[in-house]
Short mmCIF file of C-alpha atoms in Angstrom, two decimals:
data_model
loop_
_atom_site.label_atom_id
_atom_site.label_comp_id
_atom_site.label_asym_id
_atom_site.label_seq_id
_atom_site.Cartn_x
_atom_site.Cartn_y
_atom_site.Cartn_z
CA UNK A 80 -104.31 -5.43 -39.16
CA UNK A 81 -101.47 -5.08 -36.77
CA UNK A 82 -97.91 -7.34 -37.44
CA UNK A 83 -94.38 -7.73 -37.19
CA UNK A 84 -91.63 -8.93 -38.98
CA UNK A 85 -89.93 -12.05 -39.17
CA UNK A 86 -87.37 -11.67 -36.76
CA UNK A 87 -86.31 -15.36 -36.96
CA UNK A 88 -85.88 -16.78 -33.08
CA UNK A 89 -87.33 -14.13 -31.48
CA UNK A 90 -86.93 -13.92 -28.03
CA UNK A 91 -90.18 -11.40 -26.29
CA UNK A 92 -89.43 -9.29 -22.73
CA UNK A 93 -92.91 -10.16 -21.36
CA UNK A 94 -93.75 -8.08 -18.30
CA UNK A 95 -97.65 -9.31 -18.45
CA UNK A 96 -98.76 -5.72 -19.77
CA UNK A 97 -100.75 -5.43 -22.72
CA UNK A 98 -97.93 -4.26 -24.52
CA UNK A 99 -96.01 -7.35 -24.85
CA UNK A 100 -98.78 -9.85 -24.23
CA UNK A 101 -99.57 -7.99 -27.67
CA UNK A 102 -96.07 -8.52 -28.72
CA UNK A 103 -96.10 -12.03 -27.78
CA UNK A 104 -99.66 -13.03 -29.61
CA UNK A 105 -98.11 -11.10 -32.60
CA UNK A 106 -94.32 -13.07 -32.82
CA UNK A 107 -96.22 -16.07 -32.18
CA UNK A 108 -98.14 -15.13 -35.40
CA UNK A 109 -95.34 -13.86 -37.59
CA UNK A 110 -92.28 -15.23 -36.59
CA UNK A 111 -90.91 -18.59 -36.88
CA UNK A 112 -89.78 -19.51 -33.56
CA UNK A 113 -90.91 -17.50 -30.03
CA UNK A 114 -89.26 -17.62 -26.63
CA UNK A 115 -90.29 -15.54 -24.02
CA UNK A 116 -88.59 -13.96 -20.74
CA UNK A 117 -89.96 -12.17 -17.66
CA UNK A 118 -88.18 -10.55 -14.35
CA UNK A 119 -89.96 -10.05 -11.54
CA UNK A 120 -87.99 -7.22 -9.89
CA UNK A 121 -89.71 -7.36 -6.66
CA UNK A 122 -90.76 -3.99 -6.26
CA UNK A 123 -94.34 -4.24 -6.34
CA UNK A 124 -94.09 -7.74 -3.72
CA UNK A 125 -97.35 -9.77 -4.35
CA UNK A 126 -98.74 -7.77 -7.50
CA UNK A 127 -95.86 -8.80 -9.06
CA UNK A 128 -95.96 -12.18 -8.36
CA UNK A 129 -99.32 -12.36 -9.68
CA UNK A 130 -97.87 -10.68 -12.76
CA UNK A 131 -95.67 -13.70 -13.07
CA UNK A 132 -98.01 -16.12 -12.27
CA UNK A 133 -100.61 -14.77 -15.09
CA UNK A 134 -97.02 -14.79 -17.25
CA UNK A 135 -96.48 -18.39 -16.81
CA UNK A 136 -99.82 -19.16 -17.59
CA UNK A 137 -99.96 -17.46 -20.52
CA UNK A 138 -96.92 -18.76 -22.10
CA UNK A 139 -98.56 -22.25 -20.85
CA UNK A 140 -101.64 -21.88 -23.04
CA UNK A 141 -99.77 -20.49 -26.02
CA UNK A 142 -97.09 -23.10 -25.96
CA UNK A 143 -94.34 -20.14 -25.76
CA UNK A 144 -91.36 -21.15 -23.45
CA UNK A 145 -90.35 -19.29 -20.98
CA UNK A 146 -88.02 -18.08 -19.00
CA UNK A 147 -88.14 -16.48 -15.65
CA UNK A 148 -85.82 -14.82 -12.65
CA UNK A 149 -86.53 -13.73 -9.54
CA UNK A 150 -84.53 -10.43 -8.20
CA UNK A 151 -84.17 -8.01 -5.35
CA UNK A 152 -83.95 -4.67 -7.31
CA UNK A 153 -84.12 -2.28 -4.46
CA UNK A 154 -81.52 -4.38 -2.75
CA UNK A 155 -79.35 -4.25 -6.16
CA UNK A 156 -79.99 0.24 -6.43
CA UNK A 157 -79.06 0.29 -2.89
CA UNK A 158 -75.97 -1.83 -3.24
CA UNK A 159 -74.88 0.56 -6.87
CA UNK A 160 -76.15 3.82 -5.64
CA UNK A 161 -78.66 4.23 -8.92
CA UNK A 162 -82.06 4.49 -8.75
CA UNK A 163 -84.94 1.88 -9.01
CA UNK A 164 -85.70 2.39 -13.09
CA UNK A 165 -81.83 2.80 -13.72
CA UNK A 166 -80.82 -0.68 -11.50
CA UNK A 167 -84.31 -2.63 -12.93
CA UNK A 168 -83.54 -1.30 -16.64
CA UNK A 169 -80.14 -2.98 -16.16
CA UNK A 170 -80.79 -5.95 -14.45
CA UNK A 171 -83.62 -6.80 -17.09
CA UNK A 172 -81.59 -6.41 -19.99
CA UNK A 173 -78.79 -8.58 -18.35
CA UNK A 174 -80.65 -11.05 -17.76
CA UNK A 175 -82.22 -11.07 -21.74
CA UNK A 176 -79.11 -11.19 -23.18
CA UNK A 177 -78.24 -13.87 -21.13
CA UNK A 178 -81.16 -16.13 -22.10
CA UNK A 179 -80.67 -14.76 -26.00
CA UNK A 180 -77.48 -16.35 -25.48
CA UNK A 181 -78.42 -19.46 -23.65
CA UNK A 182 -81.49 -19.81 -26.29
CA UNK A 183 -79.77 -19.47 -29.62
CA UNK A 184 -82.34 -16.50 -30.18
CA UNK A 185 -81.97 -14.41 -33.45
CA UNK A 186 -82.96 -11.06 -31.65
CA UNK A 187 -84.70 -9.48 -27.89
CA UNK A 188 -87.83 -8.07 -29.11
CA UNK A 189 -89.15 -5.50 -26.55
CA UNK A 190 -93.23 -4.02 -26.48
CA UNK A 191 -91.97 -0.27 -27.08
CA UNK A 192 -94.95 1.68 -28.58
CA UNK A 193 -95.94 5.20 -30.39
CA UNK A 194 -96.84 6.01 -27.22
CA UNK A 195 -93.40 5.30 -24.87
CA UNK A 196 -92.38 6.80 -28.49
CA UNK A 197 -93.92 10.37 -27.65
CA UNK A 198 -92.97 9.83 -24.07
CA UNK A 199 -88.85 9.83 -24.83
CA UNK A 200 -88.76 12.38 -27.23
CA UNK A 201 -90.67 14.56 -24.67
CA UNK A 202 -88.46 13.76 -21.96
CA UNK A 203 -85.14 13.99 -24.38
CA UNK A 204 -86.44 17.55 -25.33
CA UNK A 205 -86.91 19.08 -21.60
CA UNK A 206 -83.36 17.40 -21.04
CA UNK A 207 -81.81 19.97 -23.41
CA UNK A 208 -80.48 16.37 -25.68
CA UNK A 209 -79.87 18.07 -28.94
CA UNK A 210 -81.50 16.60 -31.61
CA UNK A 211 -79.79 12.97 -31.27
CA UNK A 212 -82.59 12.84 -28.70
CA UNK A 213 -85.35 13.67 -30.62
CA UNK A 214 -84.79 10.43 -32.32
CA UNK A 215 -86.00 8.67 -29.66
CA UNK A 216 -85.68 5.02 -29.98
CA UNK A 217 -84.94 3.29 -33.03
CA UNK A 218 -86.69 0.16 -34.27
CA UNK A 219 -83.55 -2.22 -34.57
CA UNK A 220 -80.32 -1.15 -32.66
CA UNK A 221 -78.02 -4.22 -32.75
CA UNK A 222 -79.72 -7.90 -31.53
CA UNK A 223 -82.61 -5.33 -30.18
CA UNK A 224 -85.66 -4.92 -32.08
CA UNK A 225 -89.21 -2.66 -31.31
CA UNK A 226 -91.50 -3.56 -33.46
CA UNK A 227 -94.34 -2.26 -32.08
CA UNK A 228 -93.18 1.62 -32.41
CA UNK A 229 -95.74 2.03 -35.57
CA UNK A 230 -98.85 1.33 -33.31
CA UNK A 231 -100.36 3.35 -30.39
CA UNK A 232 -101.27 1.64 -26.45
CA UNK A 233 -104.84 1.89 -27.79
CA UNK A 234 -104.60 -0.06 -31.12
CA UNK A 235 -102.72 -2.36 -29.04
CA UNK A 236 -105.46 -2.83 -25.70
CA UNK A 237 -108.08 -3.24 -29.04
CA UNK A 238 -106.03 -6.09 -30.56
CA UNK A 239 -106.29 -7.83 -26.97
CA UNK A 240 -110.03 -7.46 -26.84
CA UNK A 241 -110.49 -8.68 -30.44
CA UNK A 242 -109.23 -11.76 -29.02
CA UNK A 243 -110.34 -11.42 -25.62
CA UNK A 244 -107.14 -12.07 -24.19
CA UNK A 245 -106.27 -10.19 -20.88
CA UNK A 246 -103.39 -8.67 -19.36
CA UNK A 247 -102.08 -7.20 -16.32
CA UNK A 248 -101.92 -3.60 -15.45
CA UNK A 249 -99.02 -1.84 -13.02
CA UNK A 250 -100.28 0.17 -10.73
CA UNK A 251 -97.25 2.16 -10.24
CA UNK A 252 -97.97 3.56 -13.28
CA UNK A 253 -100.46 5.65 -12.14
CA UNK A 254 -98.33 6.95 -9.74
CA UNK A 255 -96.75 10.50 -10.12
CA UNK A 256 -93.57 9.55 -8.80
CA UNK A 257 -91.30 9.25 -11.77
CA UNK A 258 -90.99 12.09 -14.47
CA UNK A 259 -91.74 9.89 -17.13
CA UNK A 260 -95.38 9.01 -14.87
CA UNK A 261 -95.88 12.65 -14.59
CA UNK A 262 -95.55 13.01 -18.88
CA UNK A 263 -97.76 10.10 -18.80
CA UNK A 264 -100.53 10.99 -16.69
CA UNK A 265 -100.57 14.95 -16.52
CA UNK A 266 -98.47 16.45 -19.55
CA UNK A 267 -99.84 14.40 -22.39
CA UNK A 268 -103.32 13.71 -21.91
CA UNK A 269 -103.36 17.47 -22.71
CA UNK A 270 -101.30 17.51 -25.22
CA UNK A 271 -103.76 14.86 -26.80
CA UNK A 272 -106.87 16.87 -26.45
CA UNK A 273 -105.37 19.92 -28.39
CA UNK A 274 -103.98 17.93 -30.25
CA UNK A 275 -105.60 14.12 -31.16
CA UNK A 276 -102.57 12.91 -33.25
CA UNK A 277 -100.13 13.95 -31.33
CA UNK A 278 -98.73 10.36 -30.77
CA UNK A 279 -97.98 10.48 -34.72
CA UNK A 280 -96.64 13.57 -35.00
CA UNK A 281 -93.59 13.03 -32.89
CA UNK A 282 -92.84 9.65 -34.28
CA UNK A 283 -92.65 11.55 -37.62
CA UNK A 284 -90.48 14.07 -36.28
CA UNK A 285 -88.01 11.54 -35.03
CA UNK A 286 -87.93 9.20 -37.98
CA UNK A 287 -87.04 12.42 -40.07
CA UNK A 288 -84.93 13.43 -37.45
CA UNK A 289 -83.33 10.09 -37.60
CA UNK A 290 -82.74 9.71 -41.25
CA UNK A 291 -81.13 13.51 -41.10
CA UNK A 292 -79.10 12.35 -38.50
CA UNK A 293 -77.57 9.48 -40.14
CA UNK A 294 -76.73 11.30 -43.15
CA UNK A 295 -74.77 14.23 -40.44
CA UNK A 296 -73.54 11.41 -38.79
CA UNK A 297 -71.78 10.23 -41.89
CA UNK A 298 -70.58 13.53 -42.91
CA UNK A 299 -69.10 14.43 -39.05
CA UNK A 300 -67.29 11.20 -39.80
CA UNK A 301 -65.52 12.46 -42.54
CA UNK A 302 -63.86 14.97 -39.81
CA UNK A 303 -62.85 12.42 -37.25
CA UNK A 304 -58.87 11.12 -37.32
CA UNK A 305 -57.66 8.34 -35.08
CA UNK A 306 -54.45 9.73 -33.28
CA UNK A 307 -52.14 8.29 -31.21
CA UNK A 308 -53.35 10.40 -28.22
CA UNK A 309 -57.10 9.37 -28.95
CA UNK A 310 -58.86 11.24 -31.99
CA UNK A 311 -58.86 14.87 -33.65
CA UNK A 312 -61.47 16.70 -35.32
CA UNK A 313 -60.97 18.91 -38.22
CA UNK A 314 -62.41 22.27 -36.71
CA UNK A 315 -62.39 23.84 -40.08
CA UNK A 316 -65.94 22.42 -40.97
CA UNK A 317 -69.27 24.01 -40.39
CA UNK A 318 -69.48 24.44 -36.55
CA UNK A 319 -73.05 21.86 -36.50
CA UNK A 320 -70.83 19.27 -38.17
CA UNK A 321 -67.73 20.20 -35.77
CA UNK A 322 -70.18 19.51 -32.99
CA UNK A 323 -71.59 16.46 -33.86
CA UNK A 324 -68.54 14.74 -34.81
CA UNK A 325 -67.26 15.63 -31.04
CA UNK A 326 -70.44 14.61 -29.74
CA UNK A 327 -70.12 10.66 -31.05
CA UNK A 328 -67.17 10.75 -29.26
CA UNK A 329 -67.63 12.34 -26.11
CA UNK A 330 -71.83 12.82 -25.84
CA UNK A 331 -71.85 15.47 -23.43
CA UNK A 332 -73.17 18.67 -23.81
CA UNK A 333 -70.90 20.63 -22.12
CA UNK A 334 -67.85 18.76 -23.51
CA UNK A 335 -68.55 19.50 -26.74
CA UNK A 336 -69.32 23.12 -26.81
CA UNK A 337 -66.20 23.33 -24.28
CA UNK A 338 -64.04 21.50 -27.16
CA UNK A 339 -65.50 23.14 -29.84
CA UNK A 340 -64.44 26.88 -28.58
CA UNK A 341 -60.70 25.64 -27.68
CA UNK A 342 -60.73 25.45 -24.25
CA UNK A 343 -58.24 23.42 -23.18
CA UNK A 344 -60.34 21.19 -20.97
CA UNK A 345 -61.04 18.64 -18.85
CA UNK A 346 -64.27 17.44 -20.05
CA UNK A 347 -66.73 14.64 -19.23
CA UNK A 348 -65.15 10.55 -18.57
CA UNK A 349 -61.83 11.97 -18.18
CA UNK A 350 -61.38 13.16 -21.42
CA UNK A 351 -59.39 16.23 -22.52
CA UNK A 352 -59.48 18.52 -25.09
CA UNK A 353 -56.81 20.55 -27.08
CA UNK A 354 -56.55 23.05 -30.40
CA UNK A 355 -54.15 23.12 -32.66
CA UNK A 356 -52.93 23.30 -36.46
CA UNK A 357 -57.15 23.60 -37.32
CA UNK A 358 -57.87 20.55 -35.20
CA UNK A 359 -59.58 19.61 -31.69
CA UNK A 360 -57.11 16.91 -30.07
CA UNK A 361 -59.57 14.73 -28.08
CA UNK A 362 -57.04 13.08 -25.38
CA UNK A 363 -58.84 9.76 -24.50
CA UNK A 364 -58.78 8.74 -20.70
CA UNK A 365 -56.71 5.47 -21.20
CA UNK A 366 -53.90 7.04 -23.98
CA UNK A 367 -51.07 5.63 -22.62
CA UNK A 368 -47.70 6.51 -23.92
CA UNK A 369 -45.54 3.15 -25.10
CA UNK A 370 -44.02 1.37 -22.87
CA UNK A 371 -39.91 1.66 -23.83
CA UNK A 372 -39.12 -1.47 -26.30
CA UNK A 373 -35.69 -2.57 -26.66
CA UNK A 374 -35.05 -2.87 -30.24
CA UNK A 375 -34.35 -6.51 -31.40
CA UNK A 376 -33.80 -8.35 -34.55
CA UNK A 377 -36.36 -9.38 -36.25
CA UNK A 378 -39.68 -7.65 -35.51
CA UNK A 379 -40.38 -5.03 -32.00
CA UNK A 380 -43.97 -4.48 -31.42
CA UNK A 381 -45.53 -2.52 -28.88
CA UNK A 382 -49.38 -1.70 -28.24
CA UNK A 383 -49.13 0.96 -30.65
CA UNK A 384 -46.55 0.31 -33.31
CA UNK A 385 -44.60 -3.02 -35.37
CA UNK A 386 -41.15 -2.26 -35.91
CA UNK A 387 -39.33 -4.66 -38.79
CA UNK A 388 -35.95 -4.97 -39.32
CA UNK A 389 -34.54 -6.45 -42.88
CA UNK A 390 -31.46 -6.14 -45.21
CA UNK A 391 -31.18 -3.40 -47.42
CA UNK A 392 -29.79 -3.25 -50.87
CA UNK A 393 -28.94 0.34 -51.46
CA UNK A 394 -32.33 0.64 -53.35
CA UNK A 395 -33.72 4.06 -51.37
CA UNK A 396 -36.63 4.13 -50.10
CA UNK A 397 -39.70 7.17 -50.39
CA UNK A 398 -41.82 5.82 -47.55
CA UNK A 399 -41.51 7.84 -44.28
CA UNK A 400 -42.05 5.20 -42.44
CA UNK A 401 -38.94 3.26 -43.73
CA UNK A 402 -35.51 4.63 -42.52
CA UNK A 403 -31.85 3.00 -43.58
CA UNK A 404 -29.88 2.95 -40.43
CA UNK A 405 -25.76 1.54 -39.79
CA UNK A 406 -26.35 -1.43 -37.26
CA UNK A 407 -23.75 -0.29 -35.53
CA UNK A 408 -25.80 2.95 -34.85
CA UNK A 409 -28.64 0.58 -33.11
CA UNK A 410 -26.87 -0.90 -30.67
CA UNK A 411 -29.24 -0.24 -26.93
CA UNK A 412 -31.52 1.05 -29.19
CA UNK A 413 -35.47 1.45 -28.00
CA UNK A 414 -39.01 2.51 -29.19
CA UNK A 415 -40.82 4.78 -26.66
CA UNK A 416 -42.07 8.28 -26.43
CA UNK A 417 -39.75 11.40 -25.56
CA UNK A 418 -38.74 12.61 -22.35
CA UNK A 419 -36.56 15.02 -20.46
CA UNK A 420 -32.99 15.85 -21.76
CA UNK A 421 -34.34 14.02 -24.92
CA UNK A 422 -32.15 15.61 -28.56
CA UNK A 423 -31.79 14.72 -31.90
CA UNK A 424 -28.67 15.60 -34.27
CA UNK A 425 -30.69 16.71 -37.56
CA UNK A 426 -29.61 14.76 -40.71
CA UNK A 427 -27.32 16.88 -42.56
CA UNK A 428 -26.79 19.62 -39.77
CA UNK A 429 -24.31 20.22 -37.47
CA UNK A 430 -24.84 19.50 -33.33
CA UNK A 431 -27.94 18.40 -31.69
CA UNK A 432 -31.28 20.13 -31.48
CA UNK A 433 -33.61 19.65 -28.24
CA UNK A 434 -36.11 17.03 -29.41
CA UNK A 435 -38.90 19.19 -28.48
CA UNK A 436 -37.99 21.98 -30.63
CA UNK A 437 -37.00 19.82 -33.38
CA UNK A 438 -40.85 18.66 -33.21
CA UNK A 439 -41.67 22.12 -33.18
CA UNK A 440 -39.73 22.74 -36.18
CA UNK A 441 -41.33 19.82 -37.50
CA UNK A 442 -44.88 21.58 -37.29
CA UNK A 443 -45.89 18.26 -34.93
CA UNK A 444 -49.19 19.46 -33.37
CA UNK A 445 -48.50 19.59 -29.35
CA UNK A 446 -51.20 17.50 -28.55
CA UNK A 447 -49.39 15.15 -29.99
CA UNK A 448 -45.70 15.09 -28.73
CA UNK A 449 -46.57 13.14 -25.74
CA UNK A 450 -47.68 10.24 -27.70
CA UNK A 451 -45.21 10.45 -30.53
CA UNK A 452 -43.22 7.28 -31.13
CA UNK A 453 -39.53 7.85 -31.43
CA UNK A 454 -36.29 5.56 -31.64
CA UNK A 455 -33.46 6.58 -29.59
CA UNK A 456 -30.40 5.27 -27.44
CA UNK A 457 -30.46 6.86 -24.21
CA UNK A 458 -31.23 10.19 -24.81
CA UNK A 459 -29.94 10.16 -28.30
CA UNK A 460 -32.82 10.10 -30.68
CA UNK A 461 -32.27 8.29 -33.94
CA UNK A 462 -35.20 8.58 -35.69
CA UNK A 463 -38.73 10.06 -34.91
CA UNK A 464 -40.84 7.62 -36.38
CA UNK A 465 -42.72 9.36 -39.99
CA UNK A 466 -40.70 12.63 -39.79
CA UNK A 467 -36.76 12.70 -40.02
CA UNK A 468 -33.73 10.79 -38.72
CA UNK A 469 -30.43 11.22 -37.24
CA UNK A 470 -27.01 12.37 -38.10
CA UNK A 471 -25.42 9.88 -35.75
CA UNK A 472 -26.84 6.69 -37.75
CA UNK A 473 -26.34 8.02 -41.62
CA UNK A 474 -25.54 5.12 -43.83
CA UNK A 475 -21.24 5.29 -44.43
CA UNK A 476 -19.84 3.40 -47.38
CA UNK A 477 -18.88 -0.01 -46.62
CA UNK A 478 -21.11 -0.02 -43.29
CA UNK A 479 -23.14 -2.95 -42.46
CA UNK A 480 -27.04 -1.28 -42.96
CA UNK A 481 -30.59 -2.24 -42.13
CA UNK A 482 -33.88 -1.05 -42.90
CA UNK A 483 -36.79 -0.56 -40.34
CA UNK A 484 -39.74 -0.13 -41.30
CA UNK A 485 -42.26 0.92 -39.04
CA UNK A 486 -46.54 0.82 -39.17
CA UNK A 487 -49.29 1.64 -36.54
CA UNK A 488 -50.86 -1.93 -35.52
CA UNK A 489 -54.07 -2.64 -33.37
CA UNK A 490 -56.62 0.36 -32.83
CA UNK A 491 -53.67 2.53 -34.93
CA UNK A 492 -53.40 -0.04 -37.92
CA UNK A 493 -54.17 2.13 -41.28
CA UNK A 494 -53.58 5.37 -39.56
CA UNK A 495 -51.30 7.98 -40.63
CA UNK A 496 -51.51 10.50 -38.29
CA UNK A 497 -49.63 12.57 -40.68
CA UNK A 498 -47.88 16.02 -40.34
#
């Protein structure tokens, strides 16, 4: 006997096909509240409309409400320059959330079958995914659920007859003008006569390839950092690890082998990679250096990093990220990142060092020097923030001191991004 879980409120995409009519008849029987939805896209002009009109109807007699919406999808691919099945896909899902919203619902339930199963694996495969594709489509993802994925199209057309409910059938589907169609209609009926269970098969391959997945995914996590330039990966790892950690960060196929053999590259979304000291530097497109801060009492904060400023009591301090600094010494300070003519006189040495070689000294990875948070006054720096301060602004006897202590805040907050 086919069923579903209690979702709750669950709100059905009802296109009229058997699939979700199925779905429908099904939520109405398991779940304790059903709302429905249906776009007519007009693509297919009056079939559709009839699709609708059999829609409302149906809703009608099963005292499901629904909602409906009306849209020019070829007008809307046109306008974005994406195809018909890209600009519908989007449009449709738009428009659910919006009535989940609008509804109260508890989840979008969606008529997704073994079938459309076998289909996207398929077509994941001859797109050279990886394996992230061969787990095809998940049951719940989010506020989305498929609960249908554990039946075939035929168990579901026999349901409908059992009850002798009907249904509406798109042509277009027929039609050999979509790659998924040609699977559909060519590719897989053959595949079924060899092979009968088929259908099952795959969706056994991608639940195990799912639950592998999720255990990789959790160790490639292990490898991922948070920098202040984006993330790093620790390259050290098995190279199928490696991989998959830069992969749920940049999924691209050709970014991630590109990152994983060191190229320093320009890879896909306007991300960049870079090696160094056994890590990939992933450079995100919108890592932004900070913005220069003047220093004031109190607390500084900038996007990346909180700055406070208290008395100090001669107790030292071990953290790194607390310095002791003569006010005097602060005077025009600033937090920002380094630039040209930048130098730093070394704390208990003699003269000034370039900044940039003082980093180098410092064994700061160069992915990373862009990004780096210093203070400084003018081209002075006092302190680079975690790693060593000045000369200038050493605490004197009898000077009036302060002690800044500095953390990563937003996206940063709890990273070290140590050295």
């Amino acid at each position: 006997m086919l069923q579903i879980p209690d979702y709750g409120h669950v709100l059905v995409a009802l296109s009229g096909g058997a699939d979700s009519v199925a779905l429908a008849l099904l939520a109405k029987k398991n779940c304790a509240r059903v709302t429905a939805a249906h776009v007519e896209h007009g693509i297919r002009a009056e079939a559709s409309k009839r699709d609708m009109a059999f829609v409302q109807e149906f809703c009608k007699r099963h005292e499901i409400p629904l909602h409906t919406v009306c849209l020019d999808i070829p007008a809307m691919a046109r306008e974005n320059s994406v195809g018909l099945e890209t600009a519908a896909r989007e449009a449709r899902y738009a428009f659910l959330r919006r009535i989940k919203e609008e509804t109260g619902a508890d989840v979008i339930a969606t008529a997704h079958h073994m079938d459309d199963q076998m289909e996207t694996v398929l077509m994941h495969l001859f797109r050279g995914s990886g394996t992230r594709g061969l787990e095809g489509m998940r049951e719940k993802n989010g506020d989305l659920v498929r609960p249908l994925l554990g039946y075939t199209k035929a168990q579901l057309v026999e349901y409908l007859k059992e009850r002798g409910e009907g249904f509406c059938e798109d042509e277009t589907n027929r039609q050999d003008i979509t790659p998924r169609n040609i699977l559909r209609n060519r590719a897989i009926p053959q595949i079924l006569s060899a092979y009968p269970r088929a259908a099952e098969a795959v969706a056994r391959l991608a639940h195990t390839v799912r639950l592998e997945g999720e255990y990789l995914d959790k160790e490639a996590g292990r490898l991922i950092r948070r920098e202040l330039c984006g993330w790093s990966v620790d390259r050290g790892a098995d190279e199928a690890l490696v991989k998959r950690a830069i992969a749920a960060l940049i999924p691209d196929f050709d970014s991630v082998n590109d990152a994983y053999a060191g190229k320093a590259a320009s890879l896909a979304h306007g991300w960049q990679a870079r090696t160094a000291s056994g890590r990939i530097y992933l450079i995100a497109p919108d890592a932004g250096a900070i913005e220069e801060t003047p220093l004031a009492d109190g607390i500084t904060r900038t996007e990346v990093m909180e700055i406070s400023a208290m008395p100090w009591g001669d107790t030292p301090s071990r953290d790194k990220m607390a310095q002791v600094f003569r006010r005097d010494a602060l005077t025009g300070a600033c937090i920002r990142v380094r630039r040209n003519g930048d130098f730093i006189r070394p704390l208990g040495m003699q003269g000034k060092k370039l900044l940039s070689d003082y980093m180098q000294d410092r064994r700061l990875p160069l992915p990373l020097r862009d990004f780096w948070p210093v203070l400084a006054v003018g081209n002075e720096v006092l302190w680079v923030i975690g790693m060593g301060v000045s000369e200038t602004s050493k605490v004197i006897k009898g000077a009036h001191c302060v002690m800044l202590t500095a953390k990563y805040v937003g996206q940063y907050g709890g990273e070290t991004n140590e050295i």
